[in-house]
Amino acid sequence: MSDLRFVVMGDSRSNDLSTYINTAVLGSANQSISALNPPADFVIFLGDDSVLGNADFNGTNSFTYQDWYSFMRTPPTGLPVQTPIYLVIGNHELYQASLGDTVSSYTSQTGYQTFMAQNTMFSPTTFMPNTTSHPGYENLDYSFTSSDGQSLFVVLDGFYVPSSPSAPYSDPGSLDYNQLTYLNDTLSSSTAKTKFVITHNPTFSPNYENYDTAVSSSMGQYWQILDNNNVAAAFSGHDHLYSRVMVDSSFTSGSSDPNPGLNFKNTIPQIIAGSVGAPLTGTVANEASTIYAPASWNVKNLYNYSVVDVHTLDTDSGVSTVTVNTYTSDGTSPWTLSDSFTEINSPTNGRVFSIPSASSGTGFQVLQDNGTGQSGLNDPYMSSSSVAGGLFDAFSFSSTAKGVQLSQYSGV
């Protein structure tokens, strides 16, 4: 059995052009993450680290990427120096002050790529270690595999700027054909049993009135590729809140099919970990003000980060569990566990989910396509479940400080 723990968080920017980064909330989150036991193997940051990527003045470039990274490595409010960091580019990394604060520029993109390349060269074991970039999209699209070879991570850039200097990008929140091909090829050719995909922008937004419709046609195609390859989970930021929704066949069916032309057959969690400092939904005039998604999206309008534990129980068959625990804070109160779920994956027989019951505060919901299941919560950190006649004949598991471990199983 092998274990992997990583943290996902994003959007630490301020809403203030004089400070760029909300260091108070970001530093608090870093301290909470640094106290994890066992510690995180690495951290994935989902983009929008600063309100402006290029705070240029009188034609002189002044990129803010290195300032953010220096903060992330400076005690006592930075992460441990030995914790690797992987970065995802967001839209604010592309903004350039001389172009009006909210215009994406090719200059900012290439400045970001230079920052990434330099830090990878100087700190190869702690900054973007062992990544393989998509040719032509260096340090914007990339992939890497966990040290045990069991988990694959693919990162994409939804705000890619074409190679025309300082040209505004007219189609934000989209993926071009090359990126979609790269995604499909990388997922389908990997021998890893558990696969995760990461973008800055989500495919489905709780801040959209049509929340169950993909935010762009290319993001719908993106999700179809995720579904075809049955990835374990998709992570994003951009929306300044936390949300977990199980994207399944209901997103491509019914009398008013919200995504015509697509056909989702699997259940894949979309997790938005959208603020460790960025202004929360509805708190400032120039941000999204309304949450339209229903309760099933598990929205929490709080600062947040997610801790992900992957347990590969059988390296030959690839049977694994993925547990996601999300911690939230209002910026002044301690970080507390606010959402949790576990998925149990068998490459042969599929996937089931165990989710703490939101209705009673105790017990678990067991989500599966067939069969029957029951589960009970013994205390905040221990649980057991059994399922018969469905994807699994039987299983039981117990939660530890590092997540959920499957102690016995059959029919997987």
Tab-separated table of C-alpha atoms in Angstrom:
chain	number	residue	atom	x	y	z
A	1	MET	CA	0.000	0.000	0.000
A	2	SER	CA	1.261	3.498	-0.809
A	3	ASP	CA	0.083	6.870	0.449
A	4	LEU	CA	0.079	10.357	-1.033
A	5	ARG	CA	-1.079	13.618	0.539
A	6	PHE	CA	-1.356	16.939	-1.263
A	7	VAL	CA	-3.052	20.305	-0.681
A	8	VAL	CA	-5.032	22.324	-3.211
A	9	MET	CA	-5.679	26.047	-2.779
A	10	GLY	CA	-5.774	29.189	-4.883
A	11	ASP	CA	-6.707	32.836	-5.404
A	12	SER	CA	-4.690	34.736	-2.810
A	13	ARG	CA	-4.943	38.057	-4.610
A	14	SER	CA	-6.225	41.143	-2.913
A	15	ASN	CA	-8.714	43.591	-4.404
A	16	ASP	CA	-6.304	46.434	-3.762
A	17	LEU	CA	-3.805	47.645	-6.366
A	18	SER	CA	-1.545	48.947	-3.595
A	19	THR	CA	-1.002	45.568	-1.895
A	20	TYR	CA	-1.582	42.967	-4.656
A	21	ILE	CA	-1.701	39.937	-2.288
A	22	ASN	CA	-3.914	39.234	0.740
A	23	THR	CA	-0.994	38.104	2.875
A	24	ALA	CA	-3.060	37.925	6.079
A	25	VAL	CA	-5.351	35.122	4.893
A	26	LEU	CA	-2.686	33.418	2.766
A	27	GLY	CA	-0.246	33.399	5.666
A	28	SER	CA	-2.884	31.986	8.000
A	29	ALA	CA	-3.659	29.198	5.530
A	30	ASN	CA	0.046	28.440	5.113
A	31	GLN	CA	0.472	28.100	8.864
A	32	SER	CA	-2.500	25.743	9.107
A	33	ILE	CA	-1.170	23.634	6.229
A	34	SER	CA	2.315	23.593	7.743
A	35	ALA	CA	0.842	22.029	10.896
A	36	LEU	CA	-0.619	19.030	9.046
A	37	ASN	CA	0.488	15.685	10.440
A	38	PRO	CA	1.481	13.840	8.344
A	39	PRO	CA	2.669	16.775	6.233
A	40	ALA	CA	1.657	17.405	2.644
A	41	ASP	CA	3.869	15.830	-0.010
A	42	PHE	CA	3.267	18.918	-2.153
A	43	VAL	CA	0.926	21.898	-2.658
A	44	ILE	CA	-0.910	22.804	-5.859
A	45	PHE	CA	-1.740	26.513	-6.114
A	46	LEU	CA	-4.630	27.185	-8.489
A	47	GLY	CA	-3.644	30.632	-9.750
A	48	ASP	CA	-4.499	34.300	-9.203
A	49	ASP	CA	-1.728	34.712	-6.659
A	50	SER	CA	-1.704	38.510	-7.162
A	51	VAL	CA	-4.247	41.051	-8.376
A	52	LEU	CA	-1.825	42.080	-11.147
A	53	GLY	CA	0.779	39.915	-12.812
A	54	ASN	CA	2.584	42.920	-14.224
A	55	ALA	CA	2.438	46.135	-12.214
A	56	ASP	CA	4.401	47.911	-14.938
A	57	PHE	CA	5.099	51.627	-14.633
A	58	ASN	CA	6.114	53.999	-17.432
A	59	GLY	CA	6.798	51.090	-19.768
A	60	THR	CA	8.962	49.159	-17.289
A	61	ASN	CA	7.838	45.622	-16.499
A	62	SER	CA	7.405	44.837	-12.803
A	63	PHE	CA	6.152	41.275	-12.414
A	64	THR	CA	4.674	40.294	-9.033
A	65	TYR	CA	5.154	36.513	-9.332
A	66	GLN	CA	8.487	36.426	-7.486
A	67	ASP	CA	7.158	38.600	-4.646
A	68	TRP	CA	4.365	36.085	-4.097
A	69	TYR	CA	6.736	33.122	-4.191
A	70	SER	CA	9.152	34.824	-1.765
A	71	PHE	CA	6.273	35.242	0.682
A	72	MET	CA	5.384	31.567	0.294
A	73	ARG	CA	8.928	30.591	1.317
A	74	THR	CA	9.471	33.076	4.171
A	75	PRO	CA	8.799	31.920	7.766
A	76	PRO	CA	6.740	32.071	9.826
A	77	THR	CA	3.874	32.664	7.366
A	78	GLY	CA	5.241	30.728	4.398
A	79	LEU	CA	5.129	27.020	3.685
A	80	PRO	CA	7.991	24.760	4.807
A	81	VAL	CA	10.911	25.232	2.435
A	82	GLN	CA	11.019	21.490	1.722
A	83	THR	CA	7.372	21.339	0.538
A	84	PRO	CA	7.212	21.282	-3.283
A	85	ILE	CA	4.870	23.795	-4.940
A	86	TYR	CA	3.122	23.397	-8.297
A	87	LEU	CA	1.536	26.485	-9.868
A	88	VAL	CA	-1.456	26.890	-12.170
A	89	ILE	CA	-1.706	30.098	-14.177
A	90	GLY	CA	-4.832	32.184	-13.607
A	91	ASN	CA	-6.257	35.191	-15.398
A	92	HIS	CA	-4.803	37.749	-12.976
A	93	GLU	CA	-1.260	36.556	-13.709
A	94	LEU	CA	-1.849	37.999	-17.189
A	95	TYR	CA	-3.163	41.406	-16.180
A	96	GLN	CA	-0.914	44.376	-16.909
A	97	ALA	CA	-1.389	47.749	-15.229
A	98	SER	CA	-0.651	49.878	-18.284
A	99	LEU	CA	-3.357	48.035	-20.244
A	100	GLY	CA	-6.095	48.867	-17.742
A	101	ASP	CA	-5.655	46.375	-14.876
A	102	THR	CA	-7.950	43.700	-16.336
A	103	VAL	CA	-6.489	43.125	-19.817
A	104	SER	CA	-4.472	39.972	-20.466
A	105	SER	CA	-1.160	40.421	-22.217
A	106	TYR	CA	1.367	38.213	-23.960
A	107	THR	CA	4.128	40.126	-22.154
A	108	SER	CA	2.742	39.052	-18.787
A	109	GLN	CA	2.418	35.459	-19.978
A	110	THR	CA	6.033	35.247	-21.128
A	111	GLY	CA	7.139	36.955	-17.903
A	112	TYR	CA	5.314	34.257	-15.976
A	113	GLN	CA	6.928	31.518	-18.055
A	114	THR	CA	10.375	33.006	-17.382
A	115	PHE	CA	9.645	33.143	-13.640
A	116	MET	CA	8.577	29.495	-13.712
A	117	ALA	CA	11.642	28.360	-15.687
A	118	GLN	CA	14.089	30.231	-13.460
A	119	ASN	CA	12.685	28.881	-10.195
A	120	THR	CA	12.510	25.362	-11.605
A	121	MET	CA	16.196	25.643	-12.504
A	122	PHE	CA	17.247	27.022	-9.111
A	123	SER	CA	14.972	24.805	-6.959
A	124	PRO	CA	14.351	21.630	-8.985
A	125	THR	CA	13.234	19.521	-6.018
A	126	THR	CA	10.820	22.020	-4.459
A	127	PHE	CA	9.474	24.090	-7.369
A	128	MET	CA	7.536	22.217	-10.047
A	129	PRO	CA	9.615	19.022	-9.672
A	130	ASN	CA	9.517	16.297	-12.337
A	131	THR	CA	7.045	18.071	-14.609
A	132	THR	CA	6.703	17.488	-18.345
A	133	SER	CA	5.481	20.550	-20.237
A	134	HIS	CA	3.222	20.572	-23.263
A	135	PRO	CA	5.448	21.762	-26.145
A	136	GLY	CA	4.519	25.317	-27.066
A	137	TYR	CA	2.798	25.817	-23.697
A	138	GLU	CA	5.854	25.486	-21.458
A	139	ASN	CA	4.984	25.832	-17.744
A	140	LEU	CA	1.370	26.646	-18.688
A	141	ASP	CA	0.222	23.109	-19.540
A	142	TYR	CA	2.128	20.279	-17.909
A	143	SER	CA	1.823	16.924	-16.205
A	144	PHE	CA	3.599	14.971	-13.491
A	145	THR	CA	3.227	11.618	-11.778
A	146	SER	CA	3.532	10.845	-8.065
A	147	SER	CA	6.730	9.139	-6.931
A	148	ASP	CA	4.964	5.776	-6.652
A	149	GLY	CA	3.675	6.062	-10.218
A	150	GLN	CA	0.074	5.569	-9.108
A	151	SER	CA	-1.291	9.141	-9.460
A	152	LEU	CA	-1.200	11.383	-12.530
A	153	PHE	CA	-1.735	15.149	-12.490
A	154	VAL	CA	-2.498	17.193	-15.612
A	155	VAL	CA	-2.549	21.008	-15.451
A	156	LEU	CA	-4.054	23.176	-18.207
A	157	ASP	CA	-4.218	26.913	-18.966
A	158	GLY	CA	-7.716	28.235	-19.575
A	159	PHE	CA	-6.432	31.763	-20.289
A	160	TYR	CA	-3.723	31.123	-22.875
A	161	VAL	CA	-2.688	34.246	-24.798
A	162	PRO	CA	-1.778	33.846	-28.480
A	163	SER	CA	1.723	34.968	-29.465
A	164	SER	CA	0.923	38.552	-30.371
A	165	PRO	CA	2.676	40.967	-27.994
A	166	SER	CA	0.307	42.662	-25.543
A	167	ALA	CA	-2.763	41.486	-27.448
A	168	PRO	CA	-5.820	41.063	-25.236
A	169	TYR	CA	-7.101	37.511	-25.165
A	170	SER	CA	-10.712	37.519	-26.325
A	171	ASP	CA	-11.858	34.094	-25.179
A	172	PRO	CA	-11.008	33.612	-21.480
A	173	GLY	CA	-11.993	30.457	-19.676
A	174	SER	CA	-11.448	28.277	-22.728
A	175	LEU	CA	-9.069	25.591	-23.949
A	176	ASP	CA	-7.837	25.403	-27.514
A	177	TYR	CA	-7.708	22.274	-29.668
A	178	ASN	CA	-4.020	21.657	-28.925
A	179	GLN	CA	-4.667	21.644	-25.197
A	180	LEU	CA	-7.647	19.309	-25.456
A	181	THR	CA	-5.594	16.921	-27.588
A	182	TYR	CA	-2.731	17.099	-25.095
A	183	LEU	CA	-5.136	16.348	-22.241
A	184	ASN	CA	-6.662	13.333	-23.943
A	185	ASP	CA	-3.309	11.932	-25.042
A	186	THR	CA	-1.760	12.367	-21.593
A	187	LEU	CA	-4.679	10.782	-19.752
A	188	SER	CA	-5.145	7.878	-22.152
A	189	SER	CA	-1.447	6.972	-22.355
A	190	SER	CA	-0.730	7.079	-18.615
A	191	THR	CA	-0.466	3.852	-16.621
A	192	ALA	CA	-1.326	5.673	-13.374
A	193	LYS	CA	-4.448	4.277	-11.738
A	194	THR	CA	-5.666	7.552	-10.165
A	195	LYS	CA	-5.837	10.687	-12.318
A	196	PHE	CA	-6.461	14.325	-11.403
A	197	VAL	CA	-6.914	17.320	-13.715
A	198	ILE	CA	-6.429	20.934	-12.677
A	199	THR	CA	-7.387	24.268	-14.256
A	200	HIS	CA	-7.766	27.746	-12.834
A	201	ASN	CA	-11.331	28.155	-14.081
A	202	PRO	CA	-14.069	25.604	-13.347
A	203	THR	CA	-16.173	23.922	-15.999
A	204	PHE	CA	-19.429	24.515	-14.105
A	205	SER	CA	-19.818	27.640	-11.995
A	206	PRO	CA	-22.133	28.056	-8.984
A	207	ASN	CA	-22.031	31.796	-9.729
A	208	TYR	CA	-23.736	31.275	-13.100
A	209	GLU	CA	-27.518	31.218	-13.365
A	210	ASN	CA	-27.149	28.198	-15.678
A	211	TYR	CA	-24.800	26.552	-13.221
A	212	ASP	CA	-25.109	23.061	-14.727
A	213	THR	CA	-24.081	24.271	-18.213
A	214	ALA	CA	-20.383	24.351	-19.096
A	215	VAL	CA	-19.007	27.914	-19.006
A	216	SER	CA	-17.761	27.530	-22.598
A	217	SER	CA	-18.071	24.930	-25.340
A	218	SER	CA	-14.428	23.948	-25.022
A	219	MET	CA	-14.803	23.406	-21.273
A	220	GLY	CA	-17.699	21.077	-22.051
A	221	GLN	CA	-15.402	19.141	-24.399
A	222	TYR	CA	-12.776	19.187	-21.651
A	223	TRP	CA	-15.188	17.543	-19.221
A	224	GLN	CA	-16.155	14.953	-21.820
A	225	ILE	CA	-12.470	13.959	-22.001
A	226	LEU	CA	-12.349	13.731	-18.200
A	227	ASP	CA	-15.454	11.541	-18.264
A	228	ASN	CA	-14.107	9.323	-21.049
A	229	ASN	CA	-10.988	8.719	-18.962
A	230	ASN	CA	-12.917	8.510	-15.651
A	231	VAL	CA	-10.570	10.811	-13.745
A	232	ALA	CA	-10.779	10.767	-9.956
A	233	ALA	CA	-11.457	14.507	-9.519
A	234	ALA	CA	-11.079	17.909	-11.162
A	235	PHE	CA	-9.838	20.908	-9.152
A	236	SER	CA	-10.147	24.599	-9.961
A	237	GLY	CA	-10.285	28.042	-8.379
A	238	HIS	CA	-11.407	31.345	-9.958
A	239	ASP	CA	-14.800	31.449	-8.202
A	240	HIS	CA	-14.095	32.904	-4.785
A	241	LEU	CA	-15.765	30.271	-2.644
A	242	TYR	CA	-15.666	26.554	-1.978
A	243	SER	CA	-17.875	24.112	-3.881
A	244	ARG	CA	-18.078	20.354	-4.399
A	245	VAL	CA	-20.478	18.978	-6.970
A	246	MET	CA	-20.717	15.452	-8.340
A	247	VAL	CA	-20.880	15.849	-12.118
A	248	ASP	CA	-22.723	12.870	-13.575
A	249	SER	CA	-25.133	11.811	-16.311
A	250	SER	CA	-27.760	14.281	-15.084
A	251	PHE	CA	-25.606	17.069	-16.590
A	252	THR	CA	-26.184	15.631	-20.080
A	253	SER	CA	-29.735	14.300	-19.928
A	254	GLY	CA	-33.320	15.254	-19.242
A	255	SER	CA	-35.883	17.252	-21.163
A	256	SER	CA	-33.748	20.397	-20.939
A	257	ASP	CA	-30.299	18.866	-21.489
A	258	PRO	CA	-27.920	21.583	-20.198
A	259	ASN	CA	-25.007	20.303	-22.320
A	260	PRO	CA	-26.328	19.048	-25.679
A	261	GLY	CA	-23.919	16.921	-27.665
A	262	LEU	CA	-22.118	15.655	-24.573
A	263	ASN	CA	-22.670	12.322	-22.833
A	264	PHE	CA	-21.338	11.887	-19.301
A	265	LYS	CA	-21.405	8.320	-17.994
A	266	ASN	CA	-19.287	8.582	-14.839
A	267	THR	CA	-19.519	10.510	-11.591
A	268	ILE	CA	-16.591	12.897	-11.145
A	269	PRO	CA	-16.255	15.494	-8.362
A	270	GLN	CA	-15.616	19.073	-9.444
A	271	ILE	CA	-13.973	20.835	-6.510
A	272	ILE	CA	-13.601	24.615	-6.480
A	273	ALA	CA	-11.051	25.719	-3.881
A	274	GLY	CA	-11.354	29.338	-4.825
A	275	SER	CA	-9.952	31.648	-2.172
A	276	VAL	CA	-7.154	31.931	0.330
A	277	GLY	CA	-7.464	35.702	0.241
A	278	ALA	CA	-9.371	36.811	-2.861
A	279	PRO	CA	-12.590	38.728	-2.067
A	280	LEU	CA	-15.391	36.274	-1.430
A	281	THR	CA	-18.509	36.149	-3.587
A	282	GLY	CA	-20.771	39.131	-2.952
A	283	THR	CA	-18.290	41.100	-0.815
A	284	VAL	CA	-17.036	43.652	-3.359
A	285	ALA	CA	-18.725	45.454	-6.208
A	286	ASN	CA	-16.516	44.196	-9.037
A	287	GLU	CA	-16.888	40.480	-8.234
A	288	ALA	CA	-19.649	37.906	-8.684
A	289	SER	CA	-22.443	38.703	-6.268
A	290	THR	CA	-24.823	35.733	-6.442
A	291	ILE	CA	-24.600	32.004	-5.772
A	292	TYR	CA	-27.191	30.248	-7.934
A	293	ALA	CA	-26.257	26.601	-7.388
A	294	PRO	CA	-28.451	24.479	-5.083
A	295	ALA	CA	-27.469	22.880	-1.785
A	296	SER	CA	-26.168	19.766	-3.554
A	297	TRP	CA	-23.203	21.829	-4.715
A	298	ASN	CA	-22.022	22.176	-1.105
A	299	VAL	CA	-21.101	25.841	-1.526
A	300	LYS	CA	-19.361	27.596	1.365
A	301	ASN	CA	-18.676	31.290	0.900
A	302	LEU	CA	-15.538	31.209	3.032
A	303	TYR	CA	-11.781	31.127	2.557
A	304	ASN	CA	-10.733	27.525	1.999
A	305	TYR	CA	-8.144	24.899	1.129
A	306	SER	CA	-8.492	21.159	0.502
A	307	VAL	CA	-6.320	18.315	1.774
A	308	VAL	CA	-6.336	15.269	-0.503
A	309	ASP	CA	-5.220	11.818	0.654
A	310	VAL	CA	-4.702	9.048	-1.882
A	311	HIS	CA	-4.251	5.480	-0.635
A	312	THR	CA	-3.299	2.912	-3.225
A	313	LEU	CA	-4.357	-0.317	-1.578
A	314	ASP	CA	-3.213	-2.695	-4.277
A	315	THR	CA	-0.580	-1.420	-6.697
A	316	ASP	CA	-1.232	-4.273	-9.117
A	317	SER	CA	-4.981	-3.789	-9.499
A	318	GLY	CA	-4.965	-0.060	-8.715
A	319	VAL	CA	-7.665	-0.258	-6.041
A	320	SER	CA	-7.465	3.065	-4.199
A	321	THR	CA	-9.269	5.536	-2.005
A	322	VAL	CA	-9.265	9.310	-2.441
A	323	THR	CA	-10.343	11.395	0.547
A	324	VAL	CA	-10.804	15.166	0.294
A	325	ASN	CA	-11.092	17.182	3.513
A	326	THR	CA	-11.756	20.898	3.089
A	327	TYR	CA	-11.024	23.486	5.761
A	328	THR	CA	-12.598	26.948	5.866
A	329	SER	CA	-12.249	30.216	7.748
A	330	ASP	CA	-13.866	33.645	7.642
A	331	GLY	CA	-10.403	35.196	7.824
A	332	THR	CA	-10.349	35.695	11.579
A	333	SER	CA	-11.556	32.392	13.029
A	334	PRO	CA	-9.495	29.161	13.111
A	335	TRP	CA	-9.520	26.874	10.075
A	336	THR	CA	-12.106	24.148	10.624
A	337	LEU	CA	-13.136	21.029	8.705
A	338	SER	CA	-16.215	21.960	6.654
A	339	ASP	CA	-16.575	19.313	3.967
A	340	SER	CA	-15.345	15.764	3.464
A	341	PHE	CA	-15.839	12.871	1.097
A	342	THR	CA	-14.153	9.623	0.143
A	343	GLU	CA	-14.254	7.836	-3.177
A	344	ILE	CA	-13.230	4.209	-3.518
A	345	ASN	CA	-11.917	3.308	-6.962
A	346	SER	CA	-11.471	-0.021	-8.687
A	347	PRO	CA	-10.261	0.069	-12.308
A	348	THR	CA	-12.206	-3.151	-12.865
A	349	ASN	CA	-15.487	-2.486	-11.104
A	350	GLY	CA	-15.863	1.256	-10.791
A	351	ARG	CA	-16.285	3.816	-8.053
A	352	VAL	CA	-18.382	4.449	-4.959
A	353	PHE	CA	-18.523	7.531	-2.751
A	354	SER	CA	-18.941	7.957	0.975
A	355	ILE	CA	-20.034	11.432	2.004
A	356	PRO	CA	-20.899	12.703	5.503
A	357	SER	CA	-24.638	13.260	5.708
A	358	ALA	CA	-25.476	16.936	5.468
A	359	SER	CA	-28.992	16.438	6.766
A	360	SER	CA	-28.330	14.899	10.151
A	361	GLY	CA	-24.695	15.809	10.768
A	362	THR	CA	-23.932	12.159	11.454
A	363	GLY	CA	-23.672	9.087	9.291
A	364	PHE	CA	-22.664	8.758	5.682
A	365	GLN	CA	-24.383	8.740	2.343
A	366	VAL	CA	-23.125	5.943	0.116
A	367	LEU	CA	-23.450	6.880	-3.548
A	368	GLN	CA	-23.434	4.019	-6.042
A	369	ASP	CA	-25.193	3.022	-9.216
A	370	ASN	CA	-26.321	-0.435	-8.134
A	371	GLY	CA	-26.736	-2.524	-5.015
A	372	THR	CA	-27.435	-1.437	-1.487
A	373	GLY	CA	-25.208	0.101	1.131
A	374	GLN	CA	-25.081	1.237	4.693
A	375	SER	CA	-22.627	3.298	6.644
A	376	GLY	CA	-22.316	4.819	10.074
A	377	LEU	CA	-20.146	7.472	11.675
A	378	ASN	CA	-18.602	6.320	14.950
A	379	ASP	CA	-16.790	9.538	15.787
A	380	PRO	CA	-15.349	12.459	13.797
A	381	TYR	CA	-12.398	10.387	12.633
A	382	MET	CA	-13.640	6.796	12.447
A	383	SER	CA	-16.185	5.274	10.120
A	384	SER	CA	-17.168	1.969	8.606
A	385	SER	CA	-19.240	1.001	5.597
A	386	SER	CA	-20.456	-2.015	3.717
A	387	VAL	CA	-21.967	-2.424	0.288
A	388	ALA	CA	-23.527	-5.524	-1.234
A	389	GLY	CA	-24.846	-6.304	-4.684
A	390	GLY	CA	-23.308	-3.315	-6.376
A	391	LEU	CA	-19.898	-2.366	-7.647
A	392	PHE	CA	-18.312	-3.968	-4.593
A	393	ASP	CA	-19.427	-7.128	-2.812
A	394	ALA	CA	-18.168	-5.758	0.470
A	395	PHE	CA	-15.782	-3.272	1.892
A	396	SER	CA	-14.923	-1.696	5.184
A	397	PHE	CA	-12.596	1.145	5.957
A	398	SER	CA	-11.366	3.268	8.822
A	399	SER	CA	-10.277	6.868	8.759
A	400	THR	CA	-6.945	7.915	10.208
A	401	ALA	CA	-5.203	11.263	10.482
A	402	LYS	CA	-4.053	10.811	6.905
A	403	GLY	CA	-7.400	9.819	5.472
A	404	VAL	CA	-9.371	6.701	4.761
A	405	GLN	CA	-7.814	3.270	4.504
A	406	LEU	CA	-9.618	0.281	3.045
A	407	SER	CA	-9.018	-2.571	5.459
A	408	GLN	CA	-10.799	-5.359	3.607
A	409	TYR	CA	-12.558	-5.725	0.319
A	410	SER	CA	-13.827	-8.246	-2.147
A	411	GLY	CA	-15.308	-8.121	-5.602
A	412	VAL	CA	-13.114	-5.170	-6.659
